[in-house]
Amino acid sequence: MKSIIPHWMFGQPMIEIESARNRRCKSGVKTAGVKGLFGAIGLAVLLACTGCHVLSPKPIPSSPLYLPPPLVADADSQIEVGRPVKWLDVAGWVWGIPSKVLLWDSRIDRHRFTEPTIETTAEYLQANQLAHIKVRMNQYAPLEDFRRLRKNTTVAWPYRYTLGLLSVGGEAILPGRLIGGDHFNPFTQTVHLYSDVPAIALHELGHAKDFARRKYQGTYALAYLVTPLWHETVASRDALSYLYQRHDRAGIVEANRVLYPAYGTYVGNALGPFSLGHSLPTYYGAVIAGHLNGRMLSRRIDEDLRRYDQMFASRPVHQPVLPTVTPVAWTEQTEIPDFEVDLGDESPAPPTDTDASSKSSCLDDVARPPI
């Protein structure tokens, strides 16, 4: 979910203007760009109004699973929430404004989490028995991630100590705690979340589940660097399937509204190299198509729920027998310099005794961070 600015933009040639002819060329380019923009938007509207189910719900098979025993045996809590640092979290929120605008959701890169997102994450881990996955919510811990890199035996060491080291180093130098960017790192088996959106959490966890069933996870990670569109499709379809299985109407509407335009960023990036003259219109046209298409699908949600039940309700679901996930834990392990911190109401409150029966068992032992 990090593809906000198309990477191929940086390879665009610059036009030098030295004569009247060049000025005419520039004017022609501008005219073509405007026409391309309106053409892309028109195509986006046309395609979106059909309510195309590009990300039709489809669960990722839960077996076979290839899990690293050292990470499965790790006794640490699977979900860790970084200690609030007000000035840093505010800076991260401001930095994420372009992403908020592009996906039209103020919770993107919010750097604070509410109970719905935490509960959804814990329930998904429990339902899919992903006992080897670590979820860091607004947490900066590169040293711990390096230790997890060493323990991740499901990825061959040549991948771990090349691409894996680069990925952990990149997370250390460009901390998501500031610049945001929800993502899954297959080399450390860690999900990094900065957006308070349950649908995005499900999408990133879908990546974790997808990688867990791959025998050659290092090669699969390399393939993601070349063609991420397939991996993004699989993860988003699994997230929607998870919501459809639970008849979570509000969750499906949210997923349609967020995951489709986010998917459009990857479609735009994939099409960019084939339309160099209209790269930006193509990119933003794909995002607009995602917004419109997601909203059109939400209008016929009841019909889609009935169709999903007919397709999947009679199919048995096989779950592997694995250790249960460990509880959520607050942590101060942000590995940033010590600053004065005003916790205030920045941290979501733990479940109380009065509503404990309605919460996931994964949340029974949540503790507040020390003041």
Tab-separated table of C-alpha atoms in Angstrom:
chain	number	residue	atom	x	y	z
A	1	MET	CA	0.000	0.000	0.000
A	2	LYS	CA	2.953	2.333	-0.510
A	3	SER	CA	2.488	3.083	-4.204
A	4	ILE	CA	1.336	6.699	-3.990
A	5	ILE	CA	3.729	8.398	-6.460
A	6	PRO	CA	4.357	6.393	-9.645
A	7	HIS	CA	7.988	5.282	-9.680
A	8	TRP	CA	8.284	5.588	-13.441
A	9	MET	CA	7.748	9.366	-13.183
A	10	PHE	CA	11.399	9.870	-12.394
A	11	GLY	CA	12.393	8.463	-15.761
A	12	GLN	CA	10.411	10.998	-17.800
A	13	PRO	CA	12.496	13.019	-20.301
A	14	MET	CA	12.584	16.809	-19.835
A	15	ILE	CA	11.817	19.072	-22.787
A	16	GLU	CA	14.269	21.917	-23.317
A	17	ILE	CA	12.728	25.041	-24.763
A	18	GLU	CA	15.176	27.056	-26.827
A	19	SER	CA	13.182	28.227	-29.815
A	20	ALA	CA	9.709	28.996	-31.096
A	21	ARG	CA	9.517	25.479	-32.447
A	22	ASN	CA	10.246	24.049	-29.041
A	23	ARG	CA	7.580	26.319	-27.531
A	24	ARG	CA	5.084	24.969	-30.030
A	25	CYS	CA	6.148	21.454	-29.109
A	26	LYS	CA	5.659	22.276	-25.464
A	27	SER	CA	2.188	23.619	-26.171
A	28	GLY	CA	1.396	20.468	-28.089
A	29	VAL	CA	2.601	18.321	-25.235
A	30	LYS	CA	0.444	20.274	-22.773
A	31	THR	CA	-2.592	19.937	-25.036
A	32	ALA	CA	-1.979	16.228	-25.446
A	33	GLY	CA	-1.542	15.892	-21.698
A	34	VAL	CA	-4.857	17.611	-21.000
A	35	LYS	CA	-6.615	15.518	-23.618
A	36	GLY	CA	-5.007	12.418	-22.172
A	37	LEU	CA	-6.160	13.386	-18.680
A	38	PHE	CA	-9.768	13.852	-19.748
A	39	GLY	CA	-9.605	10.712	-21.847
A	40	ALA	CA	-8.309	8.685	-18.908
A	41	ILE	CA	-10.945	10.128	-16.588
A	42	GLY	CA	-13.665	9.397	-19.139
A	43	LEU	CA	-12.462	5.809	-19.484
A	44	ALA	CA	-12.290	5.504	-15.708
A	45	VAL	CA	-15.896	6.682	-15.356
A	46	LEU	CA	-17.053	4.330	-18.114
A	47	LEU	CA	-15.363	1.302	-16.577
A	48	ALA	CA	-16.287	2.149	-13.009
A	49	CYS	CA	-19.973	2.648	-13.734
A	50	THR	CA	-20.182	-1.016	-14.724
A	51	GLY	CA	-19.305	-2.004	-11.133
A	52	CYS	CA	-16.559	-4.383	-12.223
A	53	HIS	CA	-15.640	-6.926	-9.531
A	54	VAL	CA	-11.893	-6.855	-10.230
A	55	LEU	CA	-11.159	-7.776	-6.612
A	56	SER	CA	-13.834	-10.427	-6.292
A	57	PRO	CA	-13.636	-12.129	-2.863
A	58	LYS	CA	-11.457	-15.218	-2.889
A	59	PRO	CA	-9.820	-16.665	0.246
A	60	ILE	CA	-6.184	-17.648	0.217
A	61	PRO	CA	-5.838	-21.404	0.896
A	62	SER	CA	-4.755	-22.050	4.466
A	63	SER	CA	-2.639	-25.082	3.602
A	64	PRO	CA	0.048	-26.041	3.059
A	65	LEU	CA	1.888	-23.593	5.283
A	66	TYR	CA	5.656	-23.120	5.450
A	67	LEU	CA	6.420	-21.462	8.776
A	68	PRO	CA	9.806	-20.747	10.402
A	69	PRO	CA	9.953	-22.735	13.698
A	70	PRO	CA	12.136	-20.115	15.484
A	71	LEU	CA	9.512	-17.422	14.864
A	72	VAL	CA	6.593	-19.705	15.730
A	73	ALA	CA	8.283	-20.486	19.060
A	74	ASP	CA	8.837	-16.793	19.795
A	75	ALA	CA	7.063	-16.028	23.074
A	76	ASP	CA	6.802	-12.275	22.450
A	77	SER	CA	3.430	-10.692	21.809
A	78	GLN	CA	2.471	-10.710	18.160
A	79	ILE	CA	0.935	-7.244	18.114
A	80	GLU	CA	3.013	-4.391	19.469
A	81	VAL	CA	1.871	-0.767	19.552
A	82	GLY	CA	4.609	1.837	19.617
A	83	ARG	CA	4.742	4.343	22.456
A	84	PRO	CA	3.095	7.639	21.432
A	85	VAL	CA	5.502	10.491	20.652
A	86	LYS	CA	3.246	13.447	19.999
A	87	TRP	CA	5.511	15.672	17.909
A	88	LEU	CA	6.695	12.736	15.790
A	89	ASP	CA	3.205	11.367	15.206
A	90	VAL	CA	1.924	14.817	14.231
A	91	ALA	CA	4.822	15.183	11.768
A	92	GLY	CA	3.990	11.769	10.323
A	93	TRP	CA	0.328	12.732	9.963
A	94	VAL	CA	1.296	15.861	8.031
A	95	TRP	CA	3.743	13.921	5.859
A	96	GLY	CA	0.941	11.533	4.938
A	97	ILE	CA	-1.425	14.211	3.627
A	98	PRO	CA	-0.829	13.296	-0.071
A	99	SER	CA	-1.767	9.690	0.681
A	100	LYS	CA	-4.834	10.834	2.598
A	101	VAL	CA	-5.963	12.914	-0.360
A	102	LEU	CA	-5.250	10.223	-2.939
A	103	LEU	CA	-7.236	7.568	-1.041
A	104	TRP	CA	-9.646	10.190	0.372
A	105	ASP	CA	-9.402	8.934	3.957
A	106	SER	CA	-7.990	10.923	6.868
A	107	ARG	CA	-7.064	7.704	8.710
A	108	ILE	CA	-4.303	6.886	6.224
A	109	ASP	CA	-0.912	7.250	7.963
A	110	ARG	CA	-2.702	8.478	11.069
A	111	HIS	CA	-0.063	7.012	13.412
A	112	ARG	CA	-2.696	6.273	16.057
A	113	PHE	CA	-4.875	3.195	16.399
A	114	THR	CA	-8.353	2.564	17.713
A	115	GLU	CA	-9.829	-0.673	18.985
A	116	PRO	CA	-11.526	-1.751	15.710
A	117	THR	CA	-8.194	-1.944	13.868
A	118	ILE	CA	-6.446	-3.740	16.736
A	119	GLU	CA	-9.332	-6.192	17.171
A	120	THR	CA	-9.558	-6.928	13.447
A	121	THR	CA	-5.822	-7.626	13.322
A	122	ALA	CA	-5.929	-9.938	16.332
A	123	GLU	CA	-8.985	-11.807	15.060
A	124	TYR	CA	-7.439	-12.374	11.628
A	125	LEU	CA	-4.230	-13.725	13.157
A	126	GLN	CA	-6.292	-16.041	15.355
A	127	ALA	CA	-8.581	-17.224	12.555
A	128	ASN	CA	-5.705	-18.008	10.192
A	129	GLN	CA	-3.247	-19.304	12.824
A	130	LEU	CA	-0.427	-17.042	11.694
A	131	ALA	CA	1.603	-17.639	14.830
A	132	HIS	CA	4.867	-16.568	13.187
A	133	ILE	CA	3.768	-13.059	12.192
A	134	LYS	CA	4.713	-9.912	14.079
A	135	VAL	CA	2.507	-6.827	13.685
A	136	ARG	CA	4.110	-3.492	14.529
A	137	MET	CA	1.612	-0.677	14.837
A	138	ASN	CA	3.390	2.660	14.554
A	139	GLN	CA	6.568	1.125	15.955
A	140	TYR	CA	10.196	1.627	14.969
A	141	ALA	CA	12.333	-1.383	15.919
A	142	PRO	CA	14.995	-2.163	13.269
A	143	LEU	CA	17.224	-4.103	15.688
A	144	GLU	CA	14.385	-6.443	16.569
A	145	ASP	CA	13.548	-6.809	12.887
A	146	PHE	CA	17.154	-7.751	12.167
A	147	ARG	CA	16.877	-10.529	14.758
A	148	ARG	CA	13.700	-11.731	13.082
A	149	LEU	CA	15.512	-11.649	9.736
A	150	ARG	CA	18.085	-14.085	11.100
A	151	LYS	CA	15.368	-16.411	12.449
A	152	ASN	CA	13.260	-16.473	9.287
A	153	THR	CA	14.422	-19.826	7.964
A	154	THR	CA	11.635	-20.045	5.366
A	155	VAL	CA	13.601	-17.574	3.217
A	156	ALA	CA	16.925	-18.846	1.885
A	157	TRP	CA	19.965	-17.078	3.316
A	158	PRO	CA	21.101	-15.550	-0.029
A	159	TYR	CA	17.809	-13.643	-0.159
A	160	ARG	CA	17.844	-12.774	3.539
A	161	TYR	CA	21.325	-11.283	3.520
A	162	THR	CA	20.881	-9.321	0.294
A	163	LEU	CA	17.307	-8.179	-0.279
A	164	GLY	CA	16.440	-8.801	3.369
A	165	LEU	CA	19.250	-6.621	4.685
A	166	LEU	CA	18.341	-3.904	2.199
A	167	SER	CA	14.710	-3.990	3.313
A	168	VAL	CA	15.544	-3.745	7.024
A	169	GLY	CA	18.127	-1.047	6.306
A	170	GLY	CA	15.593	0.905	4.276
A	171	GLU	CA	13.084	0.713	7.131
A	172	ALA	CA	15.770	1.984	9.500
A	173	ILE	CA	16.889	4.898	7.305
A	174	LEU	CA	13.383	5.868	6.134
A	175	PRO	CA	11.299	5.067	9.211
A	176	GLY	CA	7.626	4.490	8.622
A	177	ARG	CA	7.130	6.024	12.048
A	178	LEU	CA	7.619	9.329	10.194
A	179	ILE	CA	6.901	8.761	6.498
A	180	GLY	CA	4.205	6.090	6.909
A	181	GLY	CA	3.594	3.389	4.327
A	182	ASP	CA	1.744	0.256	5.494
A	183	HIS	CA	3.515	-2.836	4.239
A	184	PHE	CA	4.472	-6.455	4.875
A	185	ASN	CA	8.143	-7.418	4.986
A	186	PRO	CA	8.431	-11.111	4.015
A	187	PHE	CA	12.095	-11.241	5.036
A	188	THR	CA	11.263	-10.517	8.678
A	189	GLN	CA	7.661	-11.827	8.564
A	190	THR	CA	6.536	-8.477	9.947
A	191	VAL	CA	3.497	-6.346	9.132
A	192	HIS	CA	4.076	-2.612	9.613
A	193	LEU	CA	0.913	-0.548	10.074
A	194	TYR	CA	0.538	3.226	10.344
A	195	SER	CA	-3.037	3.658	9.056
A	196	ASP	CA	-6.008	3.213	11.362
A	197	VAL	CA	-8.053	1.390	8.714
A	198	PRO	CA	-9.110	-2.237	9.397
A	199	ALA	CA	-9.362	-2.992	5.658
A	200	ILE	CA	-5.725	-2.020	5.143
A	201	ALA	CA	-4.683	-4.178	8.094
A	202	LEU	CA	-6.507	-7.134	6.522
A	203	HIS	CA	-4.825	-6.459	3.188
A	204	GLU	CA	-1.321	-6.479	4.682
A	205	LEU	CA	-2.124	-9.596	6.719
A	206	GLY	CA	-3.351	-11.152	3.476
A	207	HIS	CA	0.175	-10.697	2.124
A	208	ALA	CA	1.507	-12.534	5.182
A	209	LYS	CA	-0.927	-15.408	4.642
A	210	ASP	CA	-0.087	-15.531	0.933
A	211	PHE	CA	3.653	-15.776	1.595
A	212	ALA	CA	3.137	-18.434	4.281
A	213	ARG	CA	1.836	-20.903	1.682
A	214	ARG	CA	4.780	-20.383	-0.682
A	215	LYS	CA	7.603	-22.885	-0.494
A	216	TYR	CA	10.122	-20.530	-2.112
A	217	GLN	CA	9.293	-17.314	-0.298
A	218	GLY	CA	12.503	-15.509	-1.244
A	219	THR	CA	11.821	-16.032	-4.936
A	220	TYR	CA	8.217	-14.971	-4.430
A	221	ALA	CA	9.435	-11.784	-2.745
A	222	LEU	CA	11.761	-11.116	-5.676
A	223	ALA	CA	8.814	-11.548	-8.045
A	224	TYR	CA	6.931	-8.901	-6.069
A	225	LEU	CA	9.652	-6.378	-6.842
A	226	VAL	CA	9.124	-7.035	-10.559
A	227	THR	CA	5.349	-7.535	-10.801
A	228	PRO	CA	3.566	-6.525	-7.574
A	229	LEU	CA	0.127	-6.386	-9.192
A	230	TRP	CA	-0.477	-10.133	-8.774
A	231	HIS	CA	0.474	-10.127	-5.094
A	232	GLU	CA	-1.731	-7.084	-4.451
A	233	THR	CA	-4.658	-8.755	-6.181
A	234	VAL	CA	-4.352	-11.910	-4.083
A	235	ALA	CA	-4.098	-9.991	-0.787
A	236	SER	CA	-7.052	-7.688	-1.519
A	237	ARG	CA	-9.288	-10.551	-2.639
A	238	ASP	CA	-8.497	-12.426	0.572
A	239	ALA	CA	-9.291	-9.348	2.695
A	240	LEU	CA	-12.665	-8.968	0.993
A	241	SER	CA	-13.361	-12.691	1.345
A	242	TYR	CA	-12.653	-12.477	5.075
A	243	LEU	CA	-15.233	-9.691	5.398
A	244	TYR	CA	-17.771	-11.489	3.214
A	245	GLN	CA	-17.459	-14.637	5.320
A	246	ARG	CA	-18.477	-12.586	8.355
A	247	HIS	CA	-21.225	-10.666	6.553
A	248	ASP	CA	-19.533	-7.479	7.723
A	249	ARG	CA	-21.431	-4.957	5.602
A	250	ALA	CA	-19.687	-1.916	7.059
A	251	GLY	CA	-16.302	-3.579	6.616
A	252	ILE	CA	-17.056	-4.456	2.985
A	253	VAL	CA	-18.133	-0.892	2.213
A	254	GLU	CA	-14.928	0.412	3.794
A	255	ALA	CA	-12.793	-2.105	1.898
A	256	ASN	CA	-14.444	-1.194	-1.414
A	257	ARG	CA	-13.860	2.492	-0.712
A	258	VAL	CA	-10.170	2.102	0.246
A	259	LEU	CA	-8.763	-1.031	-1.391
A	260	TYR	CA	-10.025	-0.302	-4.912
A	261	PRO	CA	-8.332	3.114	-5.309
A	262	ALA	CA	-5.231	1.725	-3.597
A	263	TYR	CA	-5.265	-1.077	-6.160
A	264	GLY	CA	-5.606	1.593	-8.830
A	265	THR	CA	-2.191	2.992	-7.843
A	266	TYR	CA	-0.602	-0.335	-8.768
A	267	VAL	CA	-2.588	-0.575	-11.989
A	268	GLY	CA	-1.472	2.942	-12.863
A	269	ASN	CA	2.155	2.077	-12.153
A	270	ALA	CA	1.876	-1.066	-14.284
A	271	LEU	CA	0.397	0.840	-17.238
A	272	GLY	CA	2.699	3.859	-16.929
A	273	PRO	CA	5.650	2.468	-18.919
A	274	PHE	CA	3.297	1.648	-21.817
A	275	SER	CA	1.908	5.191	-22.026
A	276	LEU	CA	4.908	7.443	-21.521
A	277	GLY	CA	3.173	10.394	-23.130
A	278	HIS	CA	0.255	10.149	-20.725
A	279	SER	CA	1.765	8.491	-17.671
A	280	LEU	CA	0.255	10.789	-15.057
A	281	PRO	CA	-3.241	10.832	-16.600
A	282	THR	CA	-3.144	7.042	-16.779
A	283	TYR	CA	-2.031	6.778	-13.150
A	284	TYR	CA	-4.625	9.138	-11.722
A	285	GLY	CA	-7.278	7.804	-14.077
A	286	ALA	CA	-6.730	4.348	-12.582
A	287	VAL	CA	-7.077	5.770	-9.055
A	288	ILE	CA	-10.287	7.603	-9.983
A	289	ALA	CA	-11.617	4.407	-11.540
A	290	GLY	CA	-10.883	2.619	-8.277
A	291	HIS	CA	-12.804	5.220	-6.262
A	292	LEU	CA	-15.827	5.101	-8.547
A	293	ASN	CA	-15.819	1.351	-8.940
A	294	GLY	CA	-15.595	0.729	-5.195
A	295	ARG	CA	-18.542	2.999	-4.522
A	296	MET	CA	-20.620	1.388	-7.262
A	297	LEU	CA	-19.968	-2.052	-5.786
A	298	SER	CA	-21.040	-0.871	-2.335
A	299	ARG	CA	-24.469	-0.022	-3.733
A	300	ARG	CA	-25.159	-3.650	-4.581
A	301	ILE	CA	-23.582	-5.184	-1.514
A	302	ASP	CA	-26.613	-7.312	-0.584
A	303	GLU	CA	-26.692	-8.929	-4.008
A	304	ASP	CA	-22.962	-9.664	-3.833
A	305	LEU	CA	-23.326	-11.173	-0.352
A	306	ARG	CA	-25.993	-13.579	-1.611
A	307	ARG	CA	-23.841	-14.535	-4.577
A	308	TYR	CA	-20.831	-15.119	-2.316
A	309	ASP	CA	-22.855	-17.378	-0.020
A	310	GLN	CA	-23.974	-19.465	-2.982
A	311	MET	CA	-20.404	-19.851	-4.209
A	312	PHE	CA	-18.502	-20.521	-0.965
A	313	ALA	CA	-20.891	-21.384	1.855
A	314	SER	CA	-20.948	-25.087	1.023
A	315	ARG	CA	-17.178	-25.404	0.695
A	316	PRO	CA	-15.334	-26.804	3.719
A	317	VAL	CA	-12.575	-24.685	5.228
A	318	HIS	CA	-9.544	-26.589	6.496
A	319	GLN	CA	-7.488	-24.897	9.170
A	320	PRO	CA	-4.082	-26.232	10.272
A	321	VAL	CA	-3.495	-27.010	13.919
A	322	LEU	CA	-0.895	-24.523	15.135
A	323	PRO	CA	-0.122	-22.656	18.341
A	324	THR	CA	-2.588	-19.897	19.159
A	325	VAL	CA	-1.493	-16.313	18.854
A	326	THR	CA	-0.208	-14.435	21.852
A	327	PRO	CA	-2.000	-11.394	23.288
A	328	VAL	CA	-1.641	-7.820	22.190
A	329	ALA	CA	0.968	-5.901	24.112
A	330	TRP	CA	1.860	-2.269	24.358
A	331	THR	CA	5.540	-1.598	24.080
A	332	GLU	CA	8.015	1.200	24.504
A	333	GLN	CA	10.449	-0.457	22.112
A	334	THR	CA	10.378	2.314	19.536
A	335	GLU	CA	14.181	2.684	19.469
A	336	ILE	CA	14.094	6.463	19.157
A	337	PRO	CA	15.718	9.000	21.492
A	338	ASP	CA	13.965	9.634	24.788
A	339	PHE	CA	11.590	12.581	24.730
A	340	GLU	CA	8.972	13.942	27.036
A	341	VAL	CA	5.751	12.144	26.093
A	342	ASP	CA	2.240	13.230	26.916
A	343	LEU	CA	0.243	10.046	26.591
A	344	GLY	CA	-3.112	11.727	27.221
A	345	ASP	CA	-5.774	10.023	25.145
A	346	GLU	CA	-3.409	9.062	22.353
A	347	SER	CA	-3.582	5.353	23.154
A	348	PRO	CA	-6.753	3.294	22.732
A	349	ALA	CA	-8.101	2.046	26.039
A	350	PRO	CA	-7.998	-1.683	26.778
A	351	PRO	CA	-11.230	-3.684	26.923
A	352	THR	CA	-13.117	-3.451	30.216
A	353	ASP	CA	-14.702	-6.181	32.289
A	354	THR	CA	-18.183	-5.183	31.147
A	355	ASP	CA	-17.524	-5.910	27.474
A	356	ALA	CA	-14.864	-8.603	27.753
A	357	SER	CA	-17.282	-11.275	26.608
A	358	SER	CA	-17.748	-9.548	23.252
A	359	LYS	CA	-14.038	-9.045	22.501
A	360	SER	CA	-11.616	-11.396	20.876
A	361	SER	CA	-9.743	-13.679	23.199
A	362	CYS	CA	-6.581	-12.158	21.807
A	363	LEU	CA	-7.364	-8.913	23.637
A	364	ASP	CA	-7.953	-10.272	27.122
A	365	ASP	CA	-4.535	-9.295	28.436
A	366	VAL	CA	-4.046	-5.870	26.889
A	367	ALA	CA	-2.125	-3.567	29.199
A	368	ARG	CA	-1.743	0.183	29.142
A	369	PRO	CA	1.754	1.570	28.556
A	370	PRO	CA	3.423	2.809	31.694
A	371	ILE	CA	3.129	6.542	32.313
